[in-house]
């Protein structure tokens, strides 16, 4: 007579029935599911004998429950990685480990064109000018107040504007009366010669080179008929009854005594010192 076999738990006769051997014990299917089956990490239900079981590092899953923790792709037949007790597919694992774009905060995947600047990273298309919002690409840029600007926008926003042409001054330039000028814009009002680095003077809010000021603007000395420029020796001027003199030309008609700071007498358009006027 064949030996009878019974379920270890319920003692049911297992002759001719399906059973499972567990730790050298024979267990009916119903009791196996109830007492012996591993619990699926994902769904928290027992993994019965008719389910395919997967296990990794002491944890168990139904085959259909073994999915990526982020995209839920089934990984029963796929490569995967384990991170912080989570199962991740290769793509999601790469995303987890990839640096985050400083612009859109999405991961920068390996092989993606990107820009690195001062410890931060951007997708190539996210590295844009703060002002015009266009990608900078391989163009030069300037950082200002924690923002990135393309060269053109930086010039428009921050560079000094020329008092003449109103365009940005990017290099060099001239300051005159607290206003900035391009060197090539700061020119004589008459002959248009550049004045940067040369002597010049102003008249009625216009600037002139020395030659043009002498020939077109300066008054003529009533004595020598040369222009009174205010340069060099001719810095002091004497004005009297509509006439102008260099201070060194304001002399007595008779004795040539300089009268620039002395009393004098005017007679018939000429000037005389006090002594000479008494002898006339």
PDB file of C-alpha atoms in Angstrom:
ATOM      1  CA  UNK A   1       0.000   0.000   0.000  1.00  0.00           C
ATOM      2  CA  UNK A   2       1.367   3.398  -1.008  1.00  0.00           C
ATOM      3  CA  UNK A   3       2.148   5.770   1.843  1.00  0.00           C
ATOM      4  CA  UNK A   4      -0.330   8.558   2.290  1.00  0.00           C
ATOM      5  CA  UNK A   5       0.904  12.167   2.014  1.00  0.00           C
ATOM      6  CA  UNK A   6      -0.902  14.965   3.764  1.00  0.00           C
ATOM      7  CA  UNK A   7      -0.619  18.771   3.734  1.00  0.00           C
ATOM      8  CA  UNK A   8       1.617  19.926   6.571  1.00  0.00           C
ATOM      9  CA  UNK A   9      -0.908  22.581   7.583  1.00  0.00           C
ATOM     10  CA  UNK A  10      -4.433  21.381   6.891  1.00  0.00           C
ATOM     11  CA  UNK A  11      -3.605  17.639   6.825  1.00  0.00           C
ATOM     12  CA  UNK A  12      -5.581  17.242   3.603  1.00  0.00           C
ATOM     13  CA  UNK A  13      -4.708  14.107   1.652  1.00  0.00           C
ATOM     14  CA  UNK A  14      -2.544  15.194  -1.275  1.00  0.00           C
ATOM     15  CA  UNK A  15      -2.810  11.966  -3.238  1.00  0.00           C
ATOM     16  CA  UNK A  16      -3.297  12.830  -6.898  1.00  0.00           C
ATOM     17  CA  UNK A  17      -3.371  16.566  -6.099  1.00  0.00           C
ATOM     18  CA  UNK A  18      -1.014  19.393  -6.857  1.00  0.00           C
ATOM     19  CA  UNK A  19       1.183  20.406  -3.948  1.00  0.00           C
ATOM     20  CA  UNK A  20       4.346  22.340  -3.183  1.00  0.00           C
ATOM     21  CA  UNK A  21       7.374  21.194  -1.251  1.00  0.00           C
ATOM     22  CA  UNK A  22       8.461  23.904   1.162  1.00  0.00           C
ATOM     23  CA  UNK A  23      11.378  23.363   3.576  1.00  0.00           C
ATOM     24  CA  UNK A  24      11.058  19.581   3.211  1.00  0.00           C
ATOM     25  CA  UNK A  25       7.337  19.857   3.923  1.00  0.00           C
ATOM     26  CA  UNK A  26       4.496  19.055   1.535  1.00  0.00           C
ATOM     27  CA  UNK A  27       1.957  21.847   1.383  1.00  0.00           C
ATOM     28  CA  UNK A  28      -1.261  22.073  -0.592  1.00  0.00           C
ATOM     29  CA  UNK A  29      -1.613  24.993  -2.950  1.00  0.00           C
ATOM     30  CA  UNK A  30      -4.219  26.688  -0.801  1.00  0.00           C
ATOM     31  CA  UNK A  31      -2.063  26.571   2.330  1.00  0.00           C
ATOM     32  CA  UNK A  32       1.049  27.577   0.435  1.00  0.00           C
ATOM     33  CA  UNK A  33      -0.647  30.787  -0.694  1.00  0.00           C
ATOM     34  CA  UNK A  34      -1.898  31.347   2.846  1.00  0.00           C
ATOM     35  CA  UNK A  35       1.155  30.492   4.925  1.00  0.00           C
ATOM     36  CA  UNK A  36       4.250  30.230   2.749  1.00  0.00           C
ATOM     37  CA  UNK A  37       4.011  32.511  -0.283  1.00  0.00           C
ATOM     38  CA  UNK A  38       6.259  35.576  -0.439  1.00  0.00           C
ATOM     39  CA  UNK A  39       4.565  38.979  -0.430  1.00  0.00           C
ATOM     40  CA  UNK A  40       5.010  41.189  -3.502  1.00  0.00           C
ATOM     41  CA  UNK A  41       6.840  44.401  -2.664  1.00  0.00           C
ATOM     42  CA  UNK A  42       4.694  46.356  -5.114  1.00  0.00           C
ATOM     43  CA  UNK A  43       1.099  45.182  -4.638  1.00  0.00           C
ATOM     44  CA  UNK A  44       1.510  43.668  -1.121  1.00  0.00           C
ATOM     45  CA  UNK A  45      -0.307  40.524  -2.146  1.00  0.00           C
ATOM     46  CA  UNK A  46       0.979  36.939  -1.876  1.00  0.00           C
ATOM     47  CA  UNK A  47       2.811  35.554  -4.881  1.00  0.00           C
ATOM     48  CA  UNK A  48       0.864  32.364  -5.485  1.00  0.00           C
ATOM     49  CA  UNK A  49       2.149  29.179  -7.078  1.00  0.00           C
ATOM     50  CA  UNK A  50       0.524  30.039 -10.400  1.00  0.00           C
ATOM     51  CA  UNK A  51       2.343  33.406 -10.600  1.00  0.00           C
ATOM     52  CA  UNK A  52       5.862  33.986 -11.875  1.00  0.00           C
ATOM     53  CA  UNK A  53       8.024  35.327  -9.091  1.00  0.00           C
ATOM     54  CA  UNK A  54      11.012  37.661  -9.386  1.00  0.00           C
ATOM     55  CA  UNK A  55      13.375  38.481  -6.557  1.00  0.00           C
ATOM     56  CA  UNK A  56      16.228  40.942  -5.999  1.00  0.00           C
ATOM     57  CA  UNK A  57      18.260  41.514  -2.834  1.00  0.00           C
ATOM     58  CA  UNK A  58      15.848  39.639  -0.593  1.00  0.00           C
ATOM     59  CA  UNK A  59      12.690  41.241  -1.982  1.00  0.00           C
ATOM     60  CA  UNK A  60      10.025  39.653  -4.171  1.00  0.00           C
ATOM     61  CA  UNK A  61       7.664  40.767  -6.936  1.00  0.00           C
ATOM     62  CA  UNK A  62       5.000  39.337  -9.197  1.00  0.00           C
ATOM     63  CA  UNK A  63       6.432  39.366 -12.701  1.00  0.00           C
ATOM     64  CA  UNK A  64       3.789  41.903 -13.756  1.00  0.00           C
ATOM     65  CA  UNK A  65       4.595  44.118 -10.744  1.00  0.00           C
ATOM     66  CA  UNK A  66       8.306  44.374 -11.412  1.00  0.00           C
ATOM     67  CA  UNK A  67       8.230  47.877 -12.939  1.00  0.00           C
ATOM     68  CA  UNK A  68      10.329  51.036 -13.054  1.00  0.00           C
ATOM     69  CA  UNK A  69       9.453  53.266 -10.100  1.00  0.00           C
ATOM     70  CA  UNK A  70       9.335  56.353 -12.347  1.00  0.00           C
ATOM     71  CA  UNK A  71       8.018  55.416 -15.798  1.00  0.00           C
ATOM     72  CA  UNK A  72       6.321  52.101 -14.769  1.00  0.00           C
ATOM     73  CA  UNK A  73       7.884  50.199 -17.626  1.00  0.00           C
ATOM     74  CA  UNK A  74       7.839  46.448 -16.962  1.00  0.00           C
ATOM     75  CA  UNK A  75      11.384  45.260 -16.262  1.00  0.00           C
ATOM     76  CA  UNK A  76      10.844  41.486 -16.062  1.00  0.00           C
ATOM     77  CA  UNK A  77      12.992  41.037 -19.168  1.00  0.00           C
ATOM     78  CA  UNK A  78      14.879  44.344 -19.103  1.00  0.00           C
ATOM     79  CA  UNK A  79      18.062  45.590 -17.468  1.00  0.00           C
ATOM     80  CA  UNK A  80      17.529  47.707 -14.362  1.00  0.00           C
ATOM     81  CA  UNK A  81      19.292  49.386 -11.457  1.00  0.00           C
ATOM     82  CA  UNK A  82      18.385  49.613  -7.803  1.00  0.00           C
ATOM     83  CA  UNK A  83      18.600  53.013  -6.115  1.00  0.00           C
ATOM     84  CA  UNK A  84      17.306  53.928  -2.650  1.00  0.00           C
ATOM     85  CA  UNK A  85      15.168  50.759  -2.596  1.00  0.00           C
ATOM     86  CA  UNK A  86      13.637  51.721  -5.938  1.00  0.00           C
ATOM     87  CA  UNK A  87      13.895  49.785  -9.175  1.00  0.00           C
ATOM     88  CA  UNK A  88      14.682  51.998 -12.168  1.00  0.00           C
ATOM     89  CA  UNK A  89      15.044  51.313 -15.885  1.00  0.00           C
ATOM     90  CA  UNK A  90      18.252  52.429 -17.580  1.00  0.00           C
ATOM     91  CA  UNK A  91      16.724  55.634 -18.988  1.00  0.00           C
ATOM     92  CA  UNK A  92      15.222  56.787 -15.702  1.00  0.00           C
ATOM     93  CA  UNK A  93      18.386  55.885 -13.829  1.00  0.00           C
ATOM     94  CA  UNK A  94      20.348  58.107 -16.228  1.00  0.00           C
ATOM     95  CA  UNK A  95      17.877  60.907 -15.646  1.00  0.00           C
ATOM     96  CA  UNK A  96      18.203  60.539 -11.889  1.00  0.00           C
ATOM     97  CA  UNK A  97      21.982  60.821 -11.987  1.00  0.00           C
ATOM     98  CA  UNK A  98      22.177  63.485 -14.701  1.00  0.00           C
ATOM     99  CA  UNK A  99      22.862  67.133 -13.757  1.00  0.00           C
ATOM    100  CA  UNK A 100      19.857  69.451 -13.821  1.00  0.00           C
ATOM    101  CA  UNK A 101      19.604  72.274 -16.335  1.00  0.00           C
ATOM    102  CA  UNK A 102      19.843  75.668 -14.620  1.00  0.00           C
ATOM    103  CA  UNK A 103      17.242  76.970 -17.066  1.00  0.00           C
ATOM    104  CA  UNK A 104      14.449  74.377 -17.293  1.00  0.00           C
ATOM    105  CA  UNK A 105      15.561  72.206 -14.315  1.00  0.00           C
ATOM    106  CA  UNK A 106      15.173  69.053 -16.392  1.00  0.00           C
ATOM    107  CA  UNK A 107      18.008  66.488 -16.542  1.00  0.00           C
ATOM    108  CA  UNK A 108      20.818  66.918 -19.049  1.00  0.00           C
ATOM    109  CA  UNK A 109      21.279  63.410 -20.412  1.00  0.00           C
ATOM    110  CA  UNK A 110      24.627  62.043 -21.512  1.00  0.00           C
ATOM    111  CA  UNK A 111      25.474  63.060 -25.084  1.00  0.00           C
ATOM    112  CA  UNK A 112      23.213  66.117 -24.985  1.00  0.00           C
ATOM    113  CA  UNK A 113      24.718  69.447 -26.090  1.00  0.00           C
ATOM    114  CA  UNK A 114      25.117  71.607 -22.991  1.00  0.00           C
ATOM    115  CA  UNK A 115      26.872  74.646 -21.559  1.00  0.00           C
ATOM    116  CA  UNK A 116      28.710  74.822 -18.235  1.00  0.00           C
ATOM    117  CA  UNK A 117      29.417  78.151 -16.548  1.00  0.00           C
ATOM    118  CA  UNK A 118      30.453  78.851 -12.950  1.00  0.00           C
ATOM    119  CA  UNK A 119      29.398  75.450 -11.661  1.00  0.00           C
ATOM    120  CA  UNK A 120      25.994  75.404 -13.372  1.00  0.00           C
ATOM    121  CA  UNK A 121      24.866  73.533 -16.478  1.00  0.00           C
ATOM    122  CA  UNK A 122      22.319  74.351 -19.183  1.00  0.00           C
ATOM    123  CA  UNK A 123      20.875  72.586 -22.187  1.00  0.00           C
ATOM    124  CA  UNK A 124      22.305  74.344 -25.221  1.00  0.00           C
ATOM    125  CA  UNK A 125      18.848  75.679 -26.121  1.00  0.00           C
ATOM    126  CA  UNK A 126      18.235  76.849 -22.534  1.00  0.00           C
ATOM    127  CA  UNK A 127      21.366  78.991 -22.310  1.00  0.00           C
ATOM    128  CA  UNK A 128      19.685  82.169 -23.534  1.00  0.00           C
ATOM    129  CA  UNK A 129      20.144  85.930 -23.256  1.00  0.00           C
ATOM    130  CA  UNK A 130      18.136  87.390 -20.359  1.00  0.00           C
ATOM    131  CA  UNK A 131      17.115  90.358 -22.507  1.00  0.00           C
ATOM    132  CA  UNK A 132      16.274  89.024 -26.005  1.00  0.00           C
ATOM    133  CA  UNK A 133      15.643  85.396 -24.910  1.00  0.00           C
ATOM    134  CA  UNK A 134      17.628  84.018 -27.860  1.00  0.00           C
ATOM    135  CA  UNK A 135      20.064  81.073 -27.443  1.00  0.00           C
ATOM    136  CA  UNK A 136      23.624  82.324 -27.091  1.00  0.00           C
ATOM    137  CA  UNK A 137      25.220  79.247 -28.650  1.00  0.00           C
ATOM    138  CA  UNK A 138      28.852  79.885 -29.529  1.00  0.00           C
ATOM    139  CA  UNK A 139      28.541  83.695 -29.331  1.00  0.00           C
ATOM    140  CA  UNK A 140      30.264  85.721 -26.629  1.00  0.00           C
ATOM    141  CA  UNK A 141      28.242  86.728 -23.570  1.00  0.00           C
ATOM    142  CA  UNK A 142      28.525  88.815 -20.397  1.00  0.00           C
ATOM    143  CA  UNK A 143      27.198  88.001 -16.912  1.00  0.00           C
ATOM    144  CA  UNK A 144      25.572  90.920 -15.091  1.00  0.00           C
ATOM    145  CA  UNK A 145      23.573  90.825 -11.820  1.00  0.00           C
ATOM    146  CA  UNK A 146      23.423  86.993 -11.988  1.00  0.00           C
ATOM    147  CA  UNK A 147      21.907  87.145 -15.481  1.00  0.00           C
ATOM    148  CA  UNK A 148      23.449  86.244 -18.841  1.00  0.00           C
ATOM    149  CA  UNK A 149      23.381  88.731 -21.727  1.00  0.00           C
ATOM    150  CA  UNK A 150      24.531  88.437 -25.322  1.00  0.00           C
ATOM    151  CA  UNK A 151      27.066  91.132 -26.230  1.00  0.00           C
ATOM    152  CA  UNK A 152      24.565  93.186 -28.243  1.00  0.00           C
ATOM    153  CA  UNK A 153      21.935  93.312 -25.482  1.00  0.00           C
ATOM    154  CA  UNK A 154      24.564  94.054 -22.854  1.00  0.00           C
ATOM    155  CA  UNK A 155      25.765  97.015 -24.909  1.00  0.00           C
ATOM    156  CA  UNK A 156      22.226  98.341 -25.375  1.00  0.00           C
ATOM    157  CA  UNK A 157      21.293  97.945 -21.715  1.00  0.00           C
ATOM    158  CA  UNK A 158      24.460  98.829 -19.814  1.00  0.00           C
ATOM    159  CA  UNK A 159      26.976 100.597 -22.080  1.00  0.00           C
ATOM    160  CA  UNK A 160      27.187 104.410 -22.025  1.00  0.00           C
ATOM    161  CA  UNK A 161      25.382 106.112 -24.903  1.00  0.00           C
ATOM    162  CA  UNK A 162      27.282 108.576 -27.084  1.00  0.00           C
ATOM    163  CA  UNK A 163      25.941 112.127 -26.647  1.00  0.00           C
ATOM    164  CA  UNK A 164      26.194 112.589 -30.419  1.00  0.00           C
ATOM    165  CA  UNK A 165      24.998 109.412 -32.168  1.00  0.00           C
ATOM    166  CA  UNK A 166      23.191 107.863 -29.147  1.00  0.00           C
ATOM    167  CA  UNK A 167      24.811 104.474 -29.840  1.00  0.00           C
ATOM    168  CA  UNK A 168      26.647 102.413 -27.164  1.00  0.00           C
ATOM    169  CA  UNK A 169      30.277 103.184 -26.387  1.00  0.00           C
ATOM    170  CA  UNK A 170      31.945  99.791 -26.066  1.00  0.00           C
ATOM    171  CA  UNK A 171      35.611 100.836 -25.850  1.00  0.00           C
ATOM    172  CA  UNK A 172      37.495 104.050 -25.244  1.00  0.00           C
ATOM    173  CA  UNK A 173      35.517 107.208 -25.773  1.00  0.00           C
ATOM    174  CA  UNK A 174      35.802 110.830 -24.601  1.00  0.00           C
ATOM    175  CA  UNK A 175      34.138 112.613 -21.698  1.00  0.00           C
ATOM    176  CA  UNK A 176      33.202 116.248 -22.206  1.00  0.00           C
ATOM    177  CA  UNK A 177      30.961 118.305 -19.919  1.00  0.00           C
ATOM    178  CA  UNK A 178      29.989 115.116 -18.022  1.00  0.00           C
ATOM    179  CA  UNK A 179      28.801 113.412 -21.203  1.00  0.00           C
ATOM    180  CA  UNK A 180      30.383 110.431 -23.029  1.00  0.00           C
ATOM    181  CA  UNK A 181      31.254 110.534 -26.728  1.00  0.00           C
ATOM    182  CA  UNK A 182      32.746 108.134 -29.233  1.00  0.00           C
ATOM    183  CA  UNK A 183      36.213 109.427 -30.133  1.00  0.00           C
ATOM    184  CA  UNK A 184      35.142 109.501 -33.784  1.00  0.00           C
ATOM    185  CA  UNK A 185      32.005 111.515 -32.911  1.00  0.00           C
ATOM    186  CA  UNK A 186      33.795 114.190 -30.918  1.00  0.00           C
ATOM    187  CA  UNK A 187      34.794 116.418 -33.857  1.00  0.00           C
ATOM    188  CA  UNK A 188      35.195 120.079 -34.731  1.00  0.00           C
ATOM    189  CA  UNK A 189      31.843 121.655 -35.576  1.00  0.00           C
ATOM    190  CA  UNK A 190      33.372 123.373 -38.581  1.00  0.00           C
ATOM    191  CA  UNK A 191      35.948 121.110 -40.261  1.00  0.00           C
ATOM    192  CA  UNK A 192      34.822 117.780 -38.629  1.00  0.00           C
ATOM    193  CA  UNK A 193      38.386 116.959 -37.564  1.00  0.00           C
ATOM    194  CA  UNK A 194      38.523 114.597 -34.509  1.00  0.00           C
ATOM    195  CA  UNK A 195      39.334 116.527 -31.342  1.00  0.00           C
ATOM    196  CA  UNK A 196      40.284 113.686 -28.975  1.00  0.00           C
ATOM    197  CA  UNK A 197      43.781 114.328 -27.661  1.00  0.00           C
ATOM    198  CA  UNK A 198      44.017 117.832 -29.197  1.00  0.00           C
ATOM    199  CA  UNK A 199      43.378 121.385 -27.990  1.00  0.00           C
ATOM    200  CA  UNK A 200      39.893 122.699 -28.662  1.00  0.00           C
ATOM    201  CA  UNK A 201      37.447 125.288 -27.395  1.00  0.00           C
ATOM    202  CA  UNK A 202      33.697 125.753 -27.302  1.00  0.00           C
ATOM    203  CA  UNK A 203      31.399 128.532 -28.406  1.00  0.00           C
ATOM    204  CA  UNK A 204      27.602 128.585 -28.071  1.00  0.00           C
ATOM    205  CA  UNK A 205      27.573 124.881 -27.105  1.00  0.00           C
ATOM    206  CA  UNK A 206      29.660 123.874 -30.128  1.00  0.00           C
ATOM    207  CA  UNK A 207      33.265 122.658 -30.077  1.00  0.00           C
ATOM    208  CA  UNK A 208      35.962 123.847 -32.465  1.00  0.00           C
ATOM    209  CA  UNK A 209      39.563 122.984 -33.194  1.00  0.00           C
ATOM    210  CA  UNK A 210      41.994 125.859 -32.604  1.00  0.00           C
ATOM    211  CA  UNK A 211      42.358 126.714 -36.298  1.00  0.00           C
ATOM    212  CA  UNK A 212      38.611 126.841 -36.980  1.00  0.00           C
ATOM    213  CA  UNK A 213      37.960 128.830 -33.825  1.00  0.00           C
ATOM    214  CA  UNK A 214      40.548 131.398 -34.895  1.00  0.00           C
ATOM    215  CA  UNK A 215      39.228 131.691 -38.448  1.00  0.00           C
ATOM    216  CA  UNK A 216      35.457 131.477 -37.972  1.00  0.00           C
ATOM    217  CA  UNK A 217      34.534 132.312 -34.383  1.00  0.00           C
ATOM    218  CA  UNK A 218      37.160 134.306 -32.495  1.00  0.00           C
ATOM    219  CA  UNK A 219      36.919 138.119 -32.355  1.00  0.00           C
ATOM    220  CA  UNK A 220      39.718 140.123 -33.943  1.00  0.00           C
ATOM    221  CA  UNK A 221      41.920 142.288 -31.762  1.00  0.00           C
ATOM    222  CA  UNK A 222      41.218 145.978 -32.483  1.00  0.00           C
ATOM    223  CA  UNK A 223      44.921 146.652 -32.337  1.00  0.00           C
ATOM    224  CA  UNK A 224      46.756 143.812 -34.125  1.00  0.00           C
ATOM    225  CA  UNK A 225      43.754 142.359 -35.999  1.00  0.00           C
ATOM    226  CA  UNK A 226      44.750 138.821 -34.981  1.00  0.00           C
ATOM    227  CA  UNK A 227      42.100 136.499 -33.463  1.00  0.00           C
ATOM    228  CA  UNK A 228      41.590 136.537 -29.716  1.00  0.00           C
ATOM    229  CA  UNK A 229      41.588 132.814 -28.970  1.00  0.00           C
ATOM    230  CA  UNK A 230      42.001 132.594 -25.234  1.00  0.00           C
ATOM    231  CA  UNK A 231      44.906 130.159 -25.726  1.00  0.00           C
ATOM    232  CA  UNK A 232      48.451 130.544 -24.492  1.00  0.00           C
ATOM    233  CA  UNK A 233      49.560 134.167 -24.208  1.00  0.00           C
ATOM    234  CA  UNK A 234      46.170 135.437 -25.370  1.00  0.00           C
ATOM    235  CA  UNK A 235      44.222 134.266 -22.368  1.00  0.00           C
ATOM    236  CA  UNK A 236      43.121 137.719 -21.121  1.00  0.00           C
ATOM    237  CA  UNK A 237      40.905 140.034 -23.120  1.00  0.00           C
ATOM    238  CA  UNK A 238      39.972 143.696 -22.725  1.00  0.00           C
ATOM    239  CA  UNK A 239      36.550 144.770 -23.987  1.00  0.00           C
ATOM    240  CA  UNK A 240      35.668 148.422 -24.367  1.00  0.00           C
ATOM    241  CA  UNK A 241      32.771 150.069 -26.229  1.00  0.00           C
ATOM    242  CA  UNK A 242      32.263 147.178 -28.632  1.00  0.00           C
ATOM    243  CA  UNK A 243      35.926 146.630 -29.321  1.00  0.00           C
ATOM    244  CA  UNK A 244      38.166 143.795 -28.100  1.00  0.00           C
ATOM    245  CA  UNK A 245      41.914 143.678 -27.497  1.00  0.00           C
ATOM    246  CA  UNK A 246      44.453 141.164 -26.385  1.00  0.00           C
ATOM    247  CA  UNK A 247      45.453 142.448 -22.963  1.00  0.00           C
ATOM    248  CA  UNK A 248      49.017 142.885 -24.207  1.00  0.00           C
ATOM    249  CA  UNK A 249      47.741 144.924 -27.210  1.00  0.00           C
ATOM    250  CA  UNK A 250      45.742 147.378 -25.105  1.00  0.00           C
ATOM    251  CA  UNK A 251      48.452 150.062 -25.209  1.00  0.00           C
ATOM    252  CA  UNK A 252      48.660 153.850 -25.265  1.00  0.00           C
ATOM    253  CA  UNK A 253      48.564 155.128 -28.838  1.00  0.00           C
ATOM    254  CA  UNK A 254      51.406 157.559 -28.156  1.00  0.00           C
ATOM    255  CA  UNK A 255      53.836 155.952 -25.669  1.00  0.00           C
ATOM    256  CA  UNK A 256      52.764 152.271 -26.004  1.00  0.00           C
ATOM    257  CA  UNK A 257      52.290 151.894 -22.228  1.00  0.00           C
ATOM    258  CA  UNK A 258      50.117 148.850 -21.509  1.00  0.00           C
ATOM    259  CA  UNK A 259      46.789 150.039 -20.104  1.00  0.00           C
ATOM    260  CA  UNK A 260      45.092 146.702 -19.408  1.00  0.00           C
ATOM    261  CA  UNK A 261      44.811 147.457 -15.693  1.00  0.00           C
ATOM    262  CA  UNK A 262      45.355 151.243 -15.724  1.00  0.00           C
ATOM    263  CA  UNK A 263      43.288 154.350 -16.225  1.00  0.00           C
ATOM    264  CA  UNK A 264      43.094 155.556 -19.809  1.00  0.00           C
ATOM    265  CA  UNK A 265      41.447 158.139 -22.056  1.00  0.00           C
ATOM    266  CA  UNK A 266      39.670 157.286 -25.345  1.00  0.00           C
ATOM    267  CA  UNK A 267      39.814 159.790 -28.171  1.00  0.00           C
ATOM    268  CA  UNK A 268      38.692 159.297 -31.773  1.00  0.00           C
ATOM    269  CA  UNK A 269      38.825 155.506 -31.458  1.00  0.00           C
ATOM    270  CA  UNK A 270      42.292 155.453 -29.918  1.00  0.00           C
ATOM    271  CA  UNK A 271      43.347 155.062 -26.292  1.00  0.00           C
ATOM    272  CA  UNK A 272      45.908 157.104 -24.367  1.00  0.00           C
ATOM    273  CA  UNK A 273      47.426 156.957 -20.947  1.00  0.00           C
ATOM    274  CA  UNK A 274      46.643 159.865 -18.613  1.00  0.00           C
ATOM    275  CA  UNK A 275      49.964 161.597 -19.200  1.00  0.00           C
ATOM    276  CA  UNK A 276      49.796 161.398 -22.995  1.00  0.00           C
ATOM    277  CA  UNK A 277      46.179 162.500 -23.116  1.00  0.00           C
ATOM    278  CA  UNK A 278      47.208 165.801 -21.408  1.00  0.00           C
ATOM    279  CA  UNK A 279      49.687 166.522 -24.185  1.00  0.00           C
ATOM    280  CA  UNK A 280      47.215 166.183 -26.997  1.00  0.00           C
TER     281      UNK A 280
END
